[in-house]
Coordinates of C-alpha atoms and ligand atoms in Angstrom, one line a residue:
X247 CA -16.9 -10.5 4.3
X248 CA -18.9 -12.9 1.7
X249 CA -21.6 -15.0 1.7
X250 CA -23.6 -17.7 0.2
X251 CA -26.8 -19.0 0.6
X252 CA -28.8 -22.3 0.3
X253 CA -32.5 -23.1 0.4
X254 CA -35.5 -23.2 -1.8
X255 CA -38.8 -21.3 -1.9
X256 CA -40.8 -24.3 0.0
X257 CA -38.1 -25.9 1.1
X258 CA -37.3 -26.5 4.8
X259 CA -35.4 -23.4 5.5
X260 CA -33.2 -20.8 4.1
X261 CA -29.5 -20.5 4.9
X262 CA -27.0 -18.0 4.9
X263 CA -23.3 -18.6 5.8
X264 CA -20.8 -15.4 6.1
X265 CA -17.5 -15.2 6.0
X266 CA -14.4 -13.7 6.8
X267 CA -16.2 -12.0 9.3
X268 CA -14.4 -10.2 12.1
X269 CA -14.3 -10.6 15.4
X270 CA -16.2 -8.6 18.0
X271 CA -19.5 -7.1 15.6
X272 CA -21.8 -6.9 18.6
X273 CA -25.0 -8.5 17.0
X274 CA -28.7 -7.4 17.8
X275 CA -31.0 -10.5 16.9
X276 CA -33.5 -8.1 16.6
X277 CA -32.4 -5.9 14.3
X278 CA -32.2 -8.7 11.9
X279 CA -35.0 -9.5 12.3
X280 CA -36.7 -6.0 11.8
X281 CA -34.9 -5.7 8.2
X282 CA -36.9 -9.4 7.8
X283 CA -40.3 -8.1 8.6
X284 CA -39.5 -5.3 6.7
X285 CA -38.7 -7.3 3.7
X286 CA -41.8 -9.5 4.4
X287 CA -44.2 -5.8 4.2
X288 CA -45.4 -3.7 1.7
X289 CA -48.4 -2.6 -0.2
X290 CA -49.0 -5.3 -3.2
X291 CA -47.1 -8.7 -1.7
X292 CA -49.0 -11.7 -2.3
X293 CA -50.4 -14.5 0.0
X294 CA -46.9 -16.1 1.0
X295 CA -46.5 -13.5 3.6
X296 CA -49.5 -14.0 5.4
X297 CA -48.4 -17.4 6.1
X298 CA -44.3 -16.3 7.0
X299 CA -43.3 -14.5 10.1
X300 CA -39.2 -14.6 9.2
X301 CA -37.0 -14.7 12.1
X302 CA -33.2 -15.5 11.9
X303 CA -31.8 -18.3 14.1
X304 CA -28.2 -17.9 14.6
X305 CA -26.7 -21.4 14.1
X306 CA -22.7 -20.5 14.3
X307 CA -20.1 -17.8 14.9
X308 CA -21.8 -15.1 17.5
X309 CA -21.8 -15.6 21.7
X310 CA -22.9 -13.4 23.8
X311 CA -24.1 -11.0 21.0
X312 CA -20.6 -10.5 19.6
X313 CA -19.0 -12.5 16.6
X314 CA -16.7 -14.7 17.2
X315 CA -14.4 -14.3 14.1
X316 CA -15.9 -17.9 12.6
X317 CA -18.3 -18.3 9.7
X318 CA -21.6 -17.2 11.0
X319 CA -24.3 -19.8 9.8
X320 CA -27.8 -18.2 9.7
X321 CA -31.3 -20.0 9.2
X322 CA -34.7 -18.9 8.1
X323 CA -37.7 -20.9 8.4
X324 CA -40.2 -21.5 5.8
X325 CA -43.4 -21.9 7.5
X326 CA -44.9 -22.7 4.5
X327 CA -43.0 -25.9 4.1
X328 CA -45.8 -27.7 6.0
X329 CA -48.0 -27.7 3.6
X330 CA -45.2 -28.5 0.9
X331 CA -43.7 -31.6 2.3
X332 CA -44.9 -33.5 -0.4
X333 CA -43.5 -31.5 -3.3
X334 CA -40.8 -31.0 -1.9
X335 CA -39.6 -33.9 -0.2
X336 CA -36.2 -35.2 -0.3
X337 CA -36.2 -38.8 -1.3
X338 CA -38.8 -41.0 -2.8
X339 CA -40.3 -41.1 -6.1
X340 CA -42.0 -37.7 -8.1
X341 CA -45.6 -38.0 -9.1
X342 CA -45.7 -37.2 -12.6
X343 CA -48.6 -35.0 -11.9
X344 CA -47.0 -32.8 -10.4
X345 CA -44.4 -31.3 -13.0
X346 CA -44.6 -27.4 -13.8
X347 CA -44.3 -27.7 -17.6
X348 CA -45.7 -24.3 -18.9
X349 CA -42.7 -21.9 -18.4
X350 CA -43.1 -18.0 -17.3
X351 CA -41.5 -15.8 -19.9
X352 CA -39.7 -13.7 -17.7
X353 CA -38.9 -15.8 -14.7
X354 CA -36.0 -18.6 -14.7
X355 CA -38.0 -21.1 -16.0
X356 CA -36.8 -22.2 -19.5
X357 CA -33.2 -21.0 -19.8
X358 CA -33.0 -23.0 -16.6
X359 CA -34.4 -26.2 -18.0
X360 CA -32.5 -26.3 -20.5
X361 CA -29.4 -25.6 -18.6
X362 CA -30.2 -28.5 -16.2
X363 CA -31.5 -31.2 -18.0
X364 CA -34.6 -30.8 -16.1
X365 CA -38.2 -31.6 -17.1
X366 CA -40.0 -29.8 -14.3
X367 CA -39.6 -26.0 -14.0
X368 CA -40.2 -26.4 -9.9
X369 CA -36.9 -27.5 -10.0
X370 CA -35.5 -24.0 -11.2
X371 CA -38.4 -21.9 -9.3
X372 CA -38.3 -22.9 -6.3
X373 CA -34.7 -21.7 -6.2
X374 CA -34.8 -18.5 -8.5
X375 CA -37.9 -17.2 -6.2
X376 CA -37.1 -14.1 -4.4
X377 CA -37.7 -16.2 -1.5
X378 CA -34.2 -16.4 -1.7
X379 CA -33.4 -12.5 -0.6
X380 CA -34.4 -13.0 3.0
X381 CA -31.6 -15.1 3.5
X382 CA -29.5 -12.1 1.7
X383 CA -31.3 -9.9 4.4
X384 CA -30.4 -12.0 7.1
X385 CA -26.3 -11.9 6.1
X386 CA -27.0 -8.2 5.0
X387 CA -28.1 -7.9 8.8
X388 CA -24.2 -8.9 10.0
X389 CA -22.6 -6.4 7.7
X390 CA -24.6 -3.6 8.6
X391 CA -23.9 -4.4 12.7
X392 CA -20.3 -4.6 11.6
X393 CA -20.8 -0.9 9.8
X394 CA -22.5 0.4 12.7
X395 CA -19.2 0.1 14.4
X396 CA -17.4 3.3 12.2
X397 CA -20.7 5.3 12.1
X398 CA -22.1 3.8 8.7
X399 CA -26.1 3.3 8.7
X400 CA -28.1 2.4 5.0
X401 CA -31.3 3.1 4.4
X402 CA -33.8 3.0 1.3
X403 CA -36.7 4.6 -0.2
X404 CA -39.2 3.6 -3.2
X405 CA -39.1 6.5 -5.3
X406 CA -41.6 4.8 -8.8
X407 CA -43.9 1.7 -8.9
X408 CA -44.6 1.3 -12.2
X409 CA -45.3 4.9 -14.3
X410 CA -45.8 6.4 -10.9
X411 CA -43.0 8.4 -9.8
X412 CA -42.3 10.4 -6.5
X413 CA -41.4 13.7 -8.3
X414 CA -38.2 16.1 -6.6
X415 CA -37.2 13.9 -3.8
X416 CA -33.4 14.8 -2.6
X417 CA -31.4 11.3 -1.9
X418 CA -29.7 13.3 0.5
X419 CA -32.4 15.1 2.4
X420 CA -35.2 12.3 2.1
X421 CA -37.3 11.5 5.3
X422 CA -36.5 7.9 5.5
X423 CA -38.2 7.8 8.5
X424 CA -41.7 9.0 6.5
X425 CA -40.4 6.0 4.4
X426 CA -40.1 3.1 6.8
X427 CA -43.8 3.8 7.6
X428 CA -45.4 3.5 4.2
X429 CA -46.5 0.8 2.8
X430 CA -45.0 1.3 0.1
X431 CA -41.7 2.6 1.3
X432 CA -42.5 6.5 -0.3
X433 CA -41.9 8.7 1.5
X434 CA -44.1 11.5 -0.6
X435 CA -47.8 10.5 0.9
X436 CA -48.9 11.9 -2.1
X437 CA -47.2 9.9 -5.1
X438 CA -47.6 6.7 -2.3
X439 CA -51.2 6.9 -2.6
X440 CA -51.2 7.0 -6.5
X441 CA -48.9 4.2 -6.3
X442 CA -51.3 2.0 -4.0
X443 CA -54.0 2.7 -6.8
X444 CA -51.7 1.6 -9.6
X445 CA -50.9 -1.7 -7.7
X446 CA -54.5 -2.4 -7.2
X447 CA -55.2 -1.7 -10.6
X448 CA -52.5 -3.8 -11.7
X449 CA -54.2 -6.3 -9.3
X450 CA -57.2 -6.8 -11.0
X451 CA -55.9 -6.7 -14.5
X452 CA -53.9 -10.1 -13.4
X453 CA -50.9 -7.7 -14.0
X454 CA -47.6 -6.7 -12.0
X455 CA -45.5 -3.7 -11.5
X456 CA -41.8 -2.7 -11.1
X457 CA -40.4 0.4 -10.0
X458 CA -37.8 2.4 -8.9
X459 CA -35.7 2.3 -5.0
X460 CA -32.9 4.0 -3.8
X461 CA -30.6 2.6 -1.1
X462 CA -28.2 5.4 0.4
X463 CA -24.9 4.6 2.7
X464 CA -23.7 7.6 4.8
X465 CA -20.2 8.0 7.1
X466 CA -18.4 6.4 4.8
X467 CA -14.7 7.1 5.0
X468 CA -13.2 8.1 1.2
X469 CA -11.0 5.4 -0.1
X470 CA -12.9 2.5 -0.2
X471 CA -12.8 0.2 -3.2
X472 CA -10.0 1.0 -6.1
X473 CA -9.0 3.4 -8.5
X474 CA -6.1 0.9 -9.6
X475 CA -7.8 -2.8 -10.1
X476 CA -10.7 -3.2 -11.9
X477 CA -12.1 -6.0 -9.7
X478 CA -11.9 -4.1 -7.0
X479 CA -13.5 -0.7 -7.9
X480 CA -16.1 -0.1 -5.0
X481 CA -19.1 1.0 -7.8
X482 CA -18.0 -2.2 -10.2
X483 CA -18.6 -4.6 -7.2
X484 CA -21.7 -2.7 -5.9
X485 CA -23.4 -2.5 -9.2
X486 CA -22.7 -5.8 -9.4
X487 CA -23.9 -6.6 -5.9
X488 CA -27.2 -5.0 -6.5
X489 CA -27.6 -6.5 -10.2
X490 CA -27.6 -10.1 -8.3
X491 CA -31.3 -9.5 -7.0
X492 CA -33.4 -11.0 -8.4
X493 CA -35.9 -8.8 -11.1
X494 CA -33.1 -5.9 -11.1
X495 CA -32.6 -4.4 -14.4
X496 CA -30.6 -1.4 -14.0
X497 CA -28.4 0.6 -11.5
X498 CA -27.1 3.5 -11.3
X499 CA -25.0 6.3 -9.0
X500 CA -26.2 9.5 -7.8
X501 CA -27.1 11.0 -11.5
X502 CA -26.6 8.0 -13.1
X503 CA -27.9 7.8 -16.8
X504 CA -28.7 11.4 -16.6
X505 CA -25.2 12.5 -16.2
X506 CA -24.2 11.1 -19.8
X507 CA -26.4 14.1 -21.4
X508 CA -25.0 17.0 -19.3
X509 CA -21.5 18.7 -19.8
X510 CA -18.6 18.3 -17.1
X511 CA -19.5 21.5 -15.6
X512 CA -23.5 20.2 -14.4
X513 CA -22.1 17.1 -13.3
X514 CA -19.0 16.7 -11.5
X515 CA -19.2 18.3 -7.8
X516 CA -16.9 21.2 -6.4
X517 CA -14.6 20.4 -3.8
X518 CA -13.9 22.6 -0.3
X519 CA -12.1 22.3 2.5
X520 CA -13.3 22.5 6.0
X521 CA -11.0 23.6 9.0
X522 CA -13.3 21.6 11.1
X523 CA -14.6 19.0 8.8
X524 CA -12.0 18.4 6.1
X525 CA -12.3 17.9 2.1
X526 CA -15.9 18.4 1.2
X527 CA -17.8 18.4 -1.7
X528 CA -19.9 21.3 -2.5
X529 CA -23.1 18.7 -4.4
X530 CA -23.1 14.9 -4.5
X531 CA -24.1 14.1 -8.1
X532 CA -21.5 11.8 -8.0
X533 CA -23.6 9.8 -5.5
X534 CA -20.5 9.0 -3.3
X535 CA -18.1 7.5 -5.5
X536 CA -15.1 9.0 -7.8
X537 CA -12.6 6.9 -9.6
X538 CA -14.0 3.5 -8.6
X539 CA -13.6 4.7 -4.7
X540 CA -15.8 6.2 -2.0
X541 CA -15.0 10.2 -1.6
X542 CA -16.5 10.4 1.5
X543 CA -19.9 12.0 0.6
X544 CA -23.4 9.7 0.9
X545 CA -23.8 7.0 -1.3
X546 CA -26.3 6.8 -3.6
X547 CA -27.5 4.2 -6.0
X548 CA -30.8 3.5 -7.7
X549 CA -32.2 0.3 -8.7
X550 CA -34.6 -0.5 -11.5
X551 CA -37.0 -3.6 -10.7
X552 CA -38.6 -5.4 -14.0
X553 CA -42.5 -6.3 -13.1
X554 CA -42.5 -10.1 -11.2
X555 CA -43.3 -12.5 -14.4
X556 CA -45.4 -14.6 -12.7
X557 CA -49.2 -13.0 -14.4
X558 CA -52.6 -14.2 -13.2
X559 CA -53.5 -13.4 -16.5
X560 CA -50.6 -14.9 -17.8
X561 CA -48.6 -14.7 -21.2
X562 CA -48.1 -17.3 -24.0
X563 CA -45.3 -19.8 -23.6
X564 CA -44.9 -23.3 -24.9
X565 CA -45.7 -26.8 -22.9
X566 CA -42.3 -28.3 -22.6
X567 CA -43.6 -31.9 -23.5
X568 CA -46.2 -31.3 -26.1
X569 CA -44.8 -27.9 -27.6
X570 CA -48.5 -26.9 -27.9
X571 CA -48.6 -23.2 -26.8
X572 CA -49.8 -22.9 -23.6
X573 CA -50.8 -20.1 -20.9
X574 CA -48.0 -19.3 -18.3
X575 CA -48.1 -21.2 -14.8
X576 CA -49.5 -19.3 -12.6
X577 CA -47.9 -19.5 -9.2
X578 CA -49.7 -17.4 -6.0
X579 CA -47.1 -14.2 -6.3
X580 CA -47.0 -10.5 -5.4
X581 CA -48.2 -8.0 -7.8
X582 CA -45.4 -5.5 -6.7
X583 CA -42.3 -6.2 -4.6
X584 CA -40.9 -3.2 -5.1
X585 CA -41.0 -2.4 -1.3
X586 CA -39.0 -5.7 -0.7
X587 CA -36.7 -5.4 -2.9
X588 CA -35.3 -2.0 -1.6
X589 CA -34.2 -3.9 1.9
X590 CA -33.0 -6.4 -0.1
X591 CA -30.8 -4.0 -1.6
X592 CA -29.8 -2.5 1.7
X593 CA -28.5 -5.9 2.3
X594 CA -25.9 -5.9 -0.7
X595 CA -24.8 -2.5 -0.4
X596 CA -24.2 -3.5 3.5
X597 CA -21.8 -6.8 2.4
X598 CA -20.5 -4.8 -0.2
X599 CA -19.3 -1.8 2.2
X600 CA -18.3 -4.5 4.7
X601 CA -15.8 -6.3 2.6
X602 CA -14.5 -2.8 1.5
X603 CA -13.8 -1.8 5.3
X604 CA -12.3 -5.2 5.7
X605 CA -10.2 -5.2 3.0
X606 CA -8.7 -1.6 3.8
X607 CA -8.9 -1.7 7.8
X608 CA -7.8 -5.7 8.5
X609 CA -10.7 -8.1 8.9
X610 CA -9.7 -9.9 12.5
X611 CA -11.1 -7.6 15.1
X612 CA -13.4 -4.7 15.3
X613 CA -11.9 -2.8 17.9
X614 CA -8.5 -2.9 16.1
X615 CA -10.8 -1.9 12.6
X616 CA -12.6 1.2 14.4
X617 CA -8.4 2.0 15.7
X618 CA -7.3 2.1 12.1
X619 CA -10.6 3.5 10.8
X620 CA -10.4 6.6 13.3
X621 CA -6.5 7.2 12.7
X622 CA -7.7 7.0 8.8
X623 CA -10.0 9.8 9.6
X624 CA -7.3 11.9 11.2
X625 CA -4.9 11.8 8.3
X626 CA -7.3 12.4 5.3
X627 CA -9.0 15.2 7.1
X628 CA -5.8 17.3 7.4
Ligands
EPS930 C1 -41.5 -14.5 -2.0 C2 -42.1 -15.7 -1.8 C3 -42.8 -16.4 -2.9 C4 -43.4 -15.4 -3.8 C5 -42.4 -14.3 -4.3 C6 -41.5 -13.8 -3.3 O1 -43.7 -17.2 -2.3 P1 -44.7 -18.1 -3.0 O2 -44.1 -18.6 -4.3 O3 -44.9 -19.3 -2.0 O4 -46.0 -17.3 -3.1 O5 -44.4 -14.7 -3.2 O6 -41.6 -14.9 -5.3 C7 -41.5 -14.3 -6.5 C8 -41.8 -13.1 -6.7 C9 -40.9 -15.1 -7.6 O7 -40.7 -14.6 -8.7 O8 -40.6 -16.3 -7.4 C10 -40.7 -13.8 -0.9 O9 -40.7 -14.3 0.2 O10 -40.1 -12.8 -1.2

């Protein structure tokens, strides 16, 4: 299962087209659209989302709530193209006046001028906004219905917004619940409230914050991914997957970083063997994966998200005509999106698990995957 997506930030719409996607995922509209609101919420998002109410129309490849084995093509409206028809229109000539010529350090502004030959950096941004990510939401929807099919559900937590982090909390015994109704996606009340302070006074220094989430997959079979191909190792293309988002700096698996200062004995996890429940392991630092492969225990990764560059009091760049320094554009933007980000990340580990299931379990139909994926079951539990 892959995807691609098309659109700009005040453009018309945002697409998303899957493929290789098997027959027979029962789809629930509305589940897509919950991850979508979700994206749209959280403590510290800017004025865009006032205006957006994302919902996913279904253009191609589902009938009657079940996939149809064809790409499925999936739009987003941007409400806020209304008010952008000018800017952005398709054909006619550009106003001069309307050119963004003082690049954000930080954003895709300059490296992507100069890539494209471009004299106006709305022609980069308007792309390179995290915009983007809802049509990654709205694909990550269609994996995580075809996941839902073996037992696999993902969920996420913000565990830091900017030097504020929720101290002790267990990947594995988190209340994501307690986290799907913050606003901030924490689910420690106490370390959520210091974070709400931190974004407002990042707020009224014209400033923005990053942080920390933490997407977790669990009822994962072992096996998935590759101990044997580099391409395909399941924490190579996840890392990757995650990395794509926009802002993302870092990643990492259940200990991650920490793991490269403690000896073998504090880090890798004990394994057991259950009459009833098969090989086990006794801890999960490894956060789910062993040898470029799922073993069968949650998933865990950890994203770090840089601060959003766009700064109401913004930093020093250069005009691109007059090469007279210049103060930052200053686009309306959120002050922390770390909230967002975390369902965006959902999303990728969902395509990324989905394509692994396909790849090992035959990507045609469902009920012939959850056949192959329950007689999988049988023989590695014995
Ligand atoms: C975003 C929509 C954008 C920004 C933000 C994310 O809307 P607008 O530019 O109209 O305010 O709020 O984009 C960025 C953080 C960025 O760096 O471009 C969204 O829907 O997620």
């Amino acid at each position: 299962m892959r995807y691609t997506t098309a659109g700009e930030s005040h453009g018309r719409a945002l697409l998303a087209i899957v493929t290789a996607v098997p027959a027979g995922i029962s789809v629930d509209i509305a589940l897509l659209d919950a991850d979508l609101a979700r994206r749209q919420r959280g403590y510290g998002r800017g004025g865009r989302q006032a205006i957006e109410s994302d919902r996913v129309t279904v253009l191609s490849g589902v009938r009657f709530g079940r996939t149809l084995g064809s790409p499925v093509a999936l739009s987003v409206s941007n409400r806020d193209w209304e008010n952008w028809t000018q800017v952005m229109a398709v054909s006619g000539d550009k106003p001069l006046d309307i050119r963004e010529t003082q690049p954000r350090p930080g954003h895709a502004d300059l490296a992507g001028i100069q890539k494209t030959g471009s004299d106006d950096a709305r022609d980069i941004l308007e792309r390179a906004s995290a915009r983007e990510t809802a049509a990654r939401v709205a694909a990550g929807g269609v994996a995580k219905s075809l996941l839902a099919h073996f037992g696999v559900s993902i969920s996420s937590y913000v565990e830091a917004i900017g030097s504020v982090a929720a101290a002790g909390l267990d990947p594995e015994t988190v209340d994501t619940q307690a986290a799907l109704s913050s606003d901030v996606s924490c689910p420690d009340e106490e370390a959520a409230a210091l974070m709400r302070n931190a974004i407002d006074a990042a707020r009224l220094a014209g400033d923005s914050l990053g942080g920390v989430f933490v997407v977790r997959a669990s009822g994962l079979v072992p096996g998935l991914g590759s101990y044997a191909e580099a391409a395909r190792r399941l924490d190579a293309e996840l890392a990757a997957a995650v990395m794509s988002i926009p802002a993302i700096k870092g990643v990492e698996f259940g200990l991650g970083f920490e793991a490269a200062a403690l000896p073998g004995s504090q880090v890798h996890d004990p394994i057991e063997y259950q009459a009833d429940g098969g090989f086990r392991r006794l801890s999960n630092r490894a956060g789910g994966l062993e040898g470029g492969m799922s073993n069968g225990e949650m998933l865990v990764v950890r994203a770090a998200m840089k601060p959003i560059p766009t700064l109401m009091q913004p930093l020093a760049t250069v005009d691109i005509d007059t090469h007279q320094r210049a103060d930052a554009s200053r686009e309306r933007s959120d002050v922390c999106a770390v909230p967002a980000a975390a369902v965006v990340g959902e999303a990728e580990v969902a395509l990324v698990l989905a394509n692994a299931y396909a790849e090992k379990f035959g990507g045609d139909c469902v009920s012939d995957m959850v056949s192959a994926v329950d007689a999988y079951r049988d023989r590695v539990s014995s």
